[in-house]
């Protein structure tokens, strides 16, 4: 039986934005990951990512 490792790893899902290039995306990351360590997939810079406060629709449905 194959098990998904992410079923056993606490993680966080949220919309984030890069303040360097203003690119937005849904970030799925281990809970202990600091936002300042995330690299923007568009401009490839680290240290500029913050959460927007918006929760992904799919994630909202699962929380209920």
Coordinates of N, CA and C in Angstrom, one line a residue:
X1 N 0.8 -1.2 0.0 CA 0.0 0.0 0.0 C 0.9 1.2 0.0
X2 N 0.6 2.2 -0.9 CA 1.3 3.4 -1.0 C 0.6 4.5 -0.1
X3 N 1.3 5.2 0.7 CA 0.8 6.2 1.6 C 1.4 7.5 1.2
X4 N 0.5 8.5 1.2 CA 1.0 9.9 0.9 C 1.7 10.5 2.2
X5 N 2.9 10.9 2.0 CA 3.7 11.4 3.2 C 3.0 12.7 3.7
X6 N 2.3 13.4 2.9 CA 1.7 14.7 3.3 C 0.5 14.5 4.2
X7 N 0.0 13.2 4.2 CA -1.1 12.9 5.2 C -0.6 12.9 6.6
X8 N 0.6 12.8 6.8 CA 1.2 12.7 8.2 C 2.1 14.0 8.5
X9 N 2.1 14.9 7.6 CA 2.9 16.1 7.9 C 2.0 17.3 8.0
X10 N 2.0 18.0 9.2 CA 1.2 19.2 9.3 C 1.6 20.2 8.2
X11 N 0.6 20.8 7.5 CA 0.9 21.7 6.5 C -0.2 22.9 6.5
X12 N 0.2 23.9 5.8 CA -0.7 25.1 5.7 C -0.9 25.4 4.2
X13 N -2.2 25.9 3.9 CA -2.6 26.3 2.6 C -3.1 27.7 2.7
X14 N -2.5 28.6 1.9 CA -3.0 30.0 1.9 C -2.6 30.7 0.6
X15 N -3.4 31.8 0.3 CA -3.0 32.6 -0.8 C -1.9 33.5 -0.3
X16 N -0.8 33.6 -1.1 CA 0.3 34.5 -0.8 C 0.6 35.4 -1.9
X17 N 1.3 36.5 -1.6 CA 1.7 37.4 -2.7 C 3.2 37.8 -2.5
X18 N 3.9 38.0 -3.6 CA 5.3 38.4 -3.6 C 5.2 40.0 -3.7
X19 N 5.8 40.6 -2.7 CA 5.8 42.1 -2.7 C 6.8 42.7 -3.7
X20 N 7.7 41.9 -4.2 CA 8.7 42.3 -5.2 C 8.0 42.5 -6.5
X21 N 7.2 41.5 -7.0 CA 6.7 41.5 -8.3 C 5.1 41.5 -8.4
X22 N 4.5 41.3 -7.2 CA 3.1 41.3 -7.0 C 2.4 40.1 -7.5
X23 N 3.1 39.0 -7.7 CA 2.6 37.7 -8.2 C 1.8 37.0 -7.0
X24 N 0.6 36.5 -7.3 CA -0.2 35.8 -6.2 C -0.2 34.3 -6.6
X25 N -0.2 33.5 -5.6 CA -0.4 32.0 -5.8 C -0.9 31.4 -4.5
X26 N -1.4 30.1 -4.7 CA -1.7 29.4 -3.5 C -0.5 28.6 -3.1
X27 N -0.1 28.8 -1.8 CA 1.1 28.1 -1.3 C 0.7 27.0 -0.4
X28 N 1.2 25.8 -0.6 CA 1.0 24.7 0.3 C 2.4 24.3 0.8
X29 N 2.6 24.4 2.1 CA 3.9 24.2 2.7 C 3.8 23.6 4.1
X30 N 4.9 23.0 4.5 CA 4.9 22.5 5.9 C 4.6 23.6 6.9
X31 N 3.9 23.3 8.0 CA 3.5 24.4 8.9 C 4.7 25.2 9.5
X32 N 5.8 24.6 9.7 CA 6.9 25.3 10.3 C 7.7 26.1 9.3
X33 N 7.3 26.1 8.0 CA 8.0 26.9 7.0 C 7.8 28.4 7.2
X34 N 8.8 29.2 7.2 CA 8.6 30.6 7.4 C 8.4 31.2 6.0
X35 N 7.5 32.2 5.9 CA 7.1 32.9 4.7 C 8.4 33.5 4.0
X36 N 9.3 34.0 4.9 CA 10.4 34.7 4.3 C 11.4 33.8 3.6
X37 N 11.2 32.5 3.8 CA 12.0 31.5 3.1 C 11.4 31.0 1.7
X38 N 10.1 31.4 1.5 CA 9.5 31.0 0.2 C 10.1 31.8 -0.9
X39 N 10.3 31.1 -2.0 CA 10.7 31.7 -3.3 C 9.5 31.9 -4.2
X40 N 9.4 33.1 -4.7 CA 8.4 33.4 -5.7 C 8.6 32.6 -7.0
X41 N 7.5 31.9 -7.4 CA 7.7 31.1 -8.6 C 7.8 32.0 -9.9
X42 N 7.5 33.3 -9.8 CA 7.5 34.2 -11.0 C 8.9 34.9 -11.1
X43 N 9.3 35.6 -10.0 CA 10.5 36.4 -10.1 C 11.7 35.7 -9.4
X44 N 11.4 34.5 -8.8 CA 12.5 33.7 -8.1 C 13.2 34.4 -7.0
X45 N 12.6 35.4 -6.4 CA 13.2 36.1 -5.2 C 12.6 35.6 -3.9
X46 N 13.4 35.5 -2.9 CA 13.0 35.1 -1.6 C 13.0 36.3 -0.6
X47 N 12.2 36.2 0.4 CA 12.1 37.3 1.4 C 11.1 38.3 1.2
X48 N 10.2 38.2 0.2 CA 9.2 39.2 -0.1 C 7.8 38.6 -0.1
X49 N 7.6 37.4 0.4 CA 6.3 36.7 0.4 C 5.5 37.0 1.7
X50 N 4.3 37.4 1.5 CA 3.4 37.5 2.7 C 2.0 36.8 2.3
X51 N 1.3 36.5 3.4 CA -0.1 36.0 3.2 C -1.0 37.1 2.8
X52 N -2.0 36.9 2.0 CA -3.0 37.9 1.6 C -4.1 37.9 2.6
X53 N -4.3 36.8 3.4 CA -5.5 36.8 4.3 C -6.6 36.0 3.6
X54 N -6.6 35.8 2.3 CA -7.6 35.0 1.6 C -7.3 33.5 1.8
X55 N -8.3 32.7 2.0 CA -8.2 31.3 2.1 C -8.7 30.7 0.8
X56 N -8.0 29.7 0.3 CA -8.4 29.1 -0.9 C -9.7 28.4 -0.8
X57 N -10.6 28.5 -1.8 CA -11.9 28.0 -1.8 C -11.9 26.5 -1.4
X58 N -11.1 25.7 -2.1 CA -11.0 24.3 -1.9 C -10.7 24.0 -0.4
X59 N -9.8 24.7 0.2 CA -9.4 24.6 1.6 C -10.6 24.9 2.5
X60 N -11.3 26.0 2.2 CA -12.5 26.4 3.0 C -13.5 25.2 3.1
X61 N -13.7 24.5 2.0 CA -14.7 23.4 1.9 C -14.3 22.3 2.8
X62 N -13.0 22.0 2.9 CA -12.5 20.9 3.7 C -12.6 21.2 5.2
X63 N -12.5 22.5 5.6 CA -12.5 22.8 7.0 C -13.9 22.7 7.6
X64 N -14.9 22.7 6.8 CA -16.3 22.6 7.4 C -16.6 21.2 7.8

